Amino acid sequence: MTAQAKTDFDTKRFTVNIPGLEQTNQILHILFIFLPFLWALGTLPPPDALFLWAMEQILEFGLGGSSMSTHLRLLIMFIISAGTAVTSYFIPSTVGVVLFMTALGFLLSLNLSDMGFFFKHSATGHRVGTKSKALPNGSEKQFTWKECLFYIIILVLALIETSLLHHFAGFPQISKNSPQAIVGYILMILLIILWLLREIQSVCIFGIFQNPFYPKNVQTVTLFLEKQRRLMKIGVIRRILLNLVSPFAMIAFLSLDSSLQELHSVSVSIGFTRAFRMVWQNTENALLETVIVSAVHLLISSTDVWWNRSLDTGIRLLLVGIMRDRLIQFISKLQFAVTVLFASWTEKKRRKSTTTLCILNIVFSPFVLVFIVFSTLLSSPLLPLFTLPLFLVGFPRPVQSWPGPVGTTACICADTVYYYQMVPHLTTALQSAMAAGSLGLLLPGSHYLGRFQDRLIWIMILECGYTYCCINIKGLELQETSCHTAEAQRVDEVFQSAFEQEYARVCSVNEHFGNVLTPCILLPVKLYSDARNVLSGIIDSHDNLKEFKGDLIKVLVWILLQHCSRRPSMQEVIHKTENKGKESLIILPALNASPQTQSLEDTDSLSSEILDDWSDDNVFGDEPTIKKGKEEKDQLKVVPGVNLPIPGSVESQGVGDHSVGTVPENNLYKAVILGYPVVDKGRQEDVAYIPLMEFSCSHSHLLSLPEEWTSNCLPNSKMREMSSLFPEEWYQFVLKQLECFHSEENASNVLEEIAKDRVLRDFYVHAVMTCYFSLFGVDTMVPSPGHILRVYSGVLPWSLALDWLTEKPELFQLALKAFRYTLKLMIDKASLGPIEDFKELTNCLEEYETDWYIGLVSDEKWKEAVVQEKPYLFSLGYDSNMGVYTGRVLSLQELLVQVGKLNAEAVRGQWANLSWELLYATNDDEERYSIQAHPLLLRNLTVQAADPPLGYPVYSSKPLHIHLY
């Protein structure tokens, strides 16, 4: 052939008319014209969304897998699953192919990340449970050796069953008496039983009829669990049938199929790889598909029919699976479209503007059905523009709907901690509910809504497999807006009618059937119950406030003694000093010294320097600014020229004849510096002397306060006046009740000796009364409620001792804690009755210390107490709208959380509209129609549950793996 002839041949070969290519060329030309229009309408998907959506569809319907919780897991699982199908095509042995498909189908349906975590930490010698405790957002129950052994046994039994049935059983044509047909009958019975056992677990059957067997009008967890005991037994039976019996029955059905003789067919490799995977990955759907294929086999036994002639069993199962999924989507989308239409018609404010749209939807209903069908075929959301009855087809997107990783973004606020504490317990409760079938058929992309008091919990299923499920839990805001409140009330109505209302008829109809929310189950969850009380008549009672001042001194004594007895440094030196007879030397400002001359200026400084901005009219003002005069500034200065008198010298005798023995120079110098009174210019005659005192008991120094707490900041006259308020009997009682010497045989005798130590007693009198003076300031009258609230919040009045106290953070926190304990004690006495004796008061304070956190909601320690699950929390507040003081009490207890299932297509459609409206239409109006409350659609709650920045959940967990057995 010449060169010219060859060129003509090549030209003719590539210019020949091929009908298929010509049709494709024409379709693409038309499609390219509409691409800008499709992009403007939001129907054209971004490349990343299209890629992830395509992988999900192929993995689920072509390879038998499931949507995955992360994009990386999806990519890895897609590659492994595709490699499994390709590898099965090249295996020459029929038995080898069946065993390979069975083994890989089982292994790929497990939670491989959990298994990898287990083997990795087992190899390094670490316990698996360590990470779960450190990371509460992780899996509540980690993989164990028992589960590993269980999976190995299941795999071995499945391989034995498959090999025996495939090797010894023949491959007869399908008939009513063939072994495969008999297994098909068994599968039909299993499907009916599992369906009945699943529906009976929920409060609503089909979402339409009330379940007469479900516990109703239950107020306590104990009563609910008692009534639900029978349903839990039924759930165990269902779990056994679903996880053990059904998979082996379906493996028997597949192993007996004659299509496995055709090993080198691509359709057989793809179809049966998917079938053996679906048996474990999604047992309920696989059972339904197998029963449908078996029933069609029995009804259409002729080999001339296209269904039997051209398709093998694996491809039939694949087609049935696609049709099943698309049919469920079509029904959900149709229900969502009808709900949007009905909601627009029934909304009075928008009825005039939406009447035309409703009429157009009815007139052009065939076209609306076309849009619904088209979105169903693409498995893309049905997008109602601005949530009006104007429907478009949203672009195909993954099940998660949002591009970012799950659980990495949330609008963190003060309410987040309550969801953080609740999620581990909610996950445990969901585990038993999902395993029993109470939440219906578990499919990736399903959404559930939980409700308890003012908390709304959004639950989404991300991934499903054999005996496990992966979910994401979001918490919505607790500060309810008007829209939030309107929809939350409808949620309460839906749940109340299902769980609390008794019906006369056995099978009553669900009153809220048209709502996107269908009630499912009550879950016992350990969480905080929030109670808010008005304290009018308690905090403003003159008698209560008068008792408050006396109780505060007692609580201060108790807290300081407990603090000193429990400090680590004291515990370390107990055994080192128990045999030492050397008495400790301390320096203490004398309380019973001779009266010193006090100028009128001193008196005025205690009575007249009250801040103008620290008054009852400024309840919520900023912390008052303390005015410091020249004298106070001088007090803070270190004057190098001051000569300190040395005990034993002539100068020290002039102060007082109280020097004893010899003390190391450094200790003495430090003690004198801490205890030396402030020297004002021109007033050195008013300075209190510093006696050197010895403890009468060798163990007293173990309970002594830190040295820096002993400095003198008040005139001796004021200290002597206030020392008369010190509760001597209470001090003796608390001291004798201490348990710091529990290791010694004569602990009671030691405490008796310490109690007799007057020096230690004066030590505590000085510290307690100075703190007491700091908390109340110069005002000796009965405190006002505004004063109580300000000090409770950490804003102290001005006094001479204010700087002294605030410069000691540890002592300041102890004094503030004592003040808060005293307030709680006052409320309890007013509510429960007076305290009878010291023992009851001690028990009450010990309960506050161990079981309560009493503080402010805004404190970091409040959040720490919630995370640590303190049984009770208390906070004082003020309602400026009502003008009343309020108390907030959080109680940790096991309570019932109401859970319902949402229409998944309604959620996807509203999220698709949210994305389209903000990103394509750029309508960011905060009062736009699409986020206004609607009781049927729950628009506002659905928008909140979207991932930020389009949504604003206050909490979002990382993917949580739940074990379903």
Short mmCIF file of N, CA and C in Angstrom, two decimals, residues 525-573:
data_model
loop_
_atom_site.label_atom_id
_atom_site.label_comp_id
_atom_site.label_asym_id
_atom_site.label_seq_id
_atom_site.Cartn_x
_atom_site.Cartn_y
_atom_site.Cartn_z
N VAL A 525 -31.18 8.80 79.76
CA VAL A 525 -29.86 9.40 79.60
C VAL A 525 -29.49 10.12 80.89
N LYS A 526 -28.24 9.98 81.30
CA LYS A 526 -27.74 10.68 82.49
C LYS A 526 -27.30 12.08 82.07
N LEU A 527 -28.04 13.08 82.52
CA LEU A 527 -27.74 14.47 82.14
C LEU A 527 -28.22 15.41 83.23
N TYR A 528 -28.01 16.70 82.98
CA TYR A 528 -28.37 17.71 83.98
C TYR A 528 -29.78 18.23 83.72
N SER A 529 -30.58 18.20 84.78
CA SER A 529 -31.89 18.83 84.75
C SER A 529 -31.77 20.25 85.27
N ASP A 530 -32.31 21.18 84.54
CA ASP A 530 -32.16 22.61 84.84
C ASP A 530 -33.43 23.14 85.49
N ALA A 531 -33.30 23.64 86.71
CA ALA A 531 -34.44 24.23 87.44
C ALA A 531 -34.09 25.64 87.86
N ARG A 532 -35.00 26.57 87.62
CA ARG A 532 -34.80 27.98 87.98
C ARG A 532 -35.90 28.40 88.93
N ASN A 533 -35.51 28.97 90.06
CA ASN A 533 -36.45 29.35 91.10
C ASN A 533 -36.31 30.84 91.42
N VAL A 534 -37.43 31.45 91.78
CA VAL A 534 -37.43 32.84 92.23
C VAL A 534 -37.19 32.86 93.73
N LEU A 535 -36.23 33.66 94.18
CA LEU A 535 -35.83 33.69 95.59
C LEU A 535 -36.49 34.82 96.36
N SER A 536 -37.54 35.37 95.83
CA SER A 536 -38.28 36.41 96.56
C SER A 536 -38.84 35.83 97.85
N GLY A 537 -38.68 36.58 98.93
CA GLY A 537 -39.11 36.11 100.24
C GLY A 537 -38.02 35.37 100.99
N ILE A 538 -36.92 35.06 100.33
CA ILE A 538 -35.81 34.38 100.99
C ILE A 538 -34.60 35.29 101.07
N ILE A 539 -34.14 35.75 99.92
CA ILE A 539 -32.92 36.56 99.90
C ILE A 539 -33.19 37.99 100.38
N ASP A 540 -34.44 38.39 100.35
CA ASP A 540 -34.76 39.75 100.81
C ASP A 540 -35.41 39.76 102.19
N SER A 541 -35.39 38.62 102.89
CA SER A 541 -35.94 38.54 104.23
C SER A 541 -34.93 39.09 105.25
N HIS A 542 -35.39 40.01 106.10
CA HIS A 542 -34.49 40.62 107.09
C HIS A 542 -33.97 39.58 108.07
N ASP A 543 -34.82 38.66 108.50
CA ASP A 543 -34.39 37.62 109.45
C ASP A 543 -33.34 36.70 108.83
N ASN A 544 -33.56 36.32 107.56
CA ASN A 544 -32.59 35.45 106.89
C ASN A 544 -31.25 36.14 106.71
N LEU A 545 -31.29 37.41 106.34
CA LEU A 545 -30.05 38.14 106.14
C LEU A 545 -29.31 38.37 107.45
N LYS A 546 -30.06 38.51 108.53
CA LYS A 546 -29.42 38.68 109.84
C LYS A 546 -28.71 37.39 110.26
N GLU A 547 -29.36 36.26 110.04
CA GLU A 547 -28.72 34.98 110.34
C GLU A 547 -27.54 34.73 109.39
N PHE A 548 -27.61 35.30 108.21
CA PHE A 548 -26.56 35.09 107.22
C PHE A 548 -25.20 35.53 107.75
N LYS A 549 -25.15 36.66 108.46
CA LYS A 549 -23.88 37.18 108.95
C LYS A 549 -23.27 36.25 109.99
N GLY A 550 -24.10 35.70 110.87
CA GLY A 550 -23.58 34.77 111.86
C GLY A 550 -23.14 33.45 111.24
N ASP A 551 -23.91 32.97 110.27
CA ASP A 551 -23.54 31.71 109.62
C ASP A 551 -22.27 31.86 108.81
N LEU A 552 -22.02 33.04 108.27
CA LEU A 552 -20.83 33.23 107.45
C LEU A 552 -19.57 33.00 108.27
N ILE A 553 -19.54 33.46 109.51
CA ILE A 553 -18.36 33.25 110.35
C ILE A 553 -18.13 31.76 110.58
N LYS A 554 -19.21 31.03 110.83
CA LYS A 554 -19.08 29.59 111.05
C LYS A 554 -18.56 28.88 109.79
N VAL A 555 -19.08 29.27 108.66
CA VAL A 555 -18.64 28.63 107.42
C VAL A 555 -17.19 28.97 107.12
N LEU A 556 -16.78 30.21 107.41
CA LEU A 556 -15.38 30.58 107.23
C LEU A 556 -14.47 29.72 108.10
N VAL A 557 -14.86 29.53 109.36
CA VAL A 557 -14.07 28.69 110.26
C VAL A 557 -13.96 27.28 109.70
N TRP A 558 -15.07 26.73 109.25
CA TRP A 558 -15.08 25.35 108.74
C TRP A 558 -14.21 25.21 107.50
N ILE A 559 -14.32 26.15 106.59
CA ILE A 559 -13.58 26.06 105.33
C ILE A 559 -12.07 26.23 105.57
N LEU A 560 -11.67 27.17 106.42
CA LEU A 560 -10.25 27.35 106.68
C LEU A 560 -9.66 26.14 107.40
N LEU A 561 -10.36 25.59 108.36
CA LEU A 561 -9.86 24.40 109.05
C LEU A 561 -9.77 23.21 108.10
N GLN A 562 -10.79 23.03 107.27
CA GLN A 562 -10.75 21.93 106.31
C GLN A 562 -9.62 22.13 105.30
N HIS A 563 -9.41 23.36 104.89
CA HIS A 563 -8.35 23.63 103.92
C HIS A 563 -6.98 23.31 104.51
N CYS A 564 -6.74 23.74 105.74
CA CYS A 564 -5.44 23.49 106.36
C CYS A 564 -5.22 22.02 106.69
N SER A 565 -6.28 21.31 107.01
CA SER A 565 -6.13 19.89 107.35
C SER A 565 -5.94 19.01 106.13
N ARG A 566 -6.34 19.51 104.97
CA ARG A 566 -6.27 18.68 103.76
C ARG A 566 -5.17 19.11 102.80
N ARG A 567 -4.45 20.14 103.12
CA ARG A 567 -3.42 20.59 102.19
C ARG A 567 -2.31 19.55 102.13
N PRO A 568 -1.73 19.34 100.95
CA PRO A 568 -0.72 18.28 100.78
C PRO A 568 0.50 18.48 101.65
N SER A 569 0.94 19.71 101.84
CA SER A 569 2.15 19.94 102.65
C SER A 569 1.96 19.48 104.08
N MET A 570 0.73 19.65 104.61
CA MET A 570 0.47 19.22 105.98
C MET A 570 0.49 17.71 106.08
N GLN A 571 -0.09 17.03 105.09
CA GLN A 571 -0.13 15.57 105.13
C GLN A 571 1.27 14.98 105.05
N GLU A 572 2.18 15.68 104.37
CA GLU A 572 3.52 15.13 104.21
C GLU A 572 4.34 15.18 105.49
N VAL A 573 4.05 16.15 106.34
CA VAL A 573 4.89 16.34 107.53
C VAL A 573 4.26 15.80 108.80
#
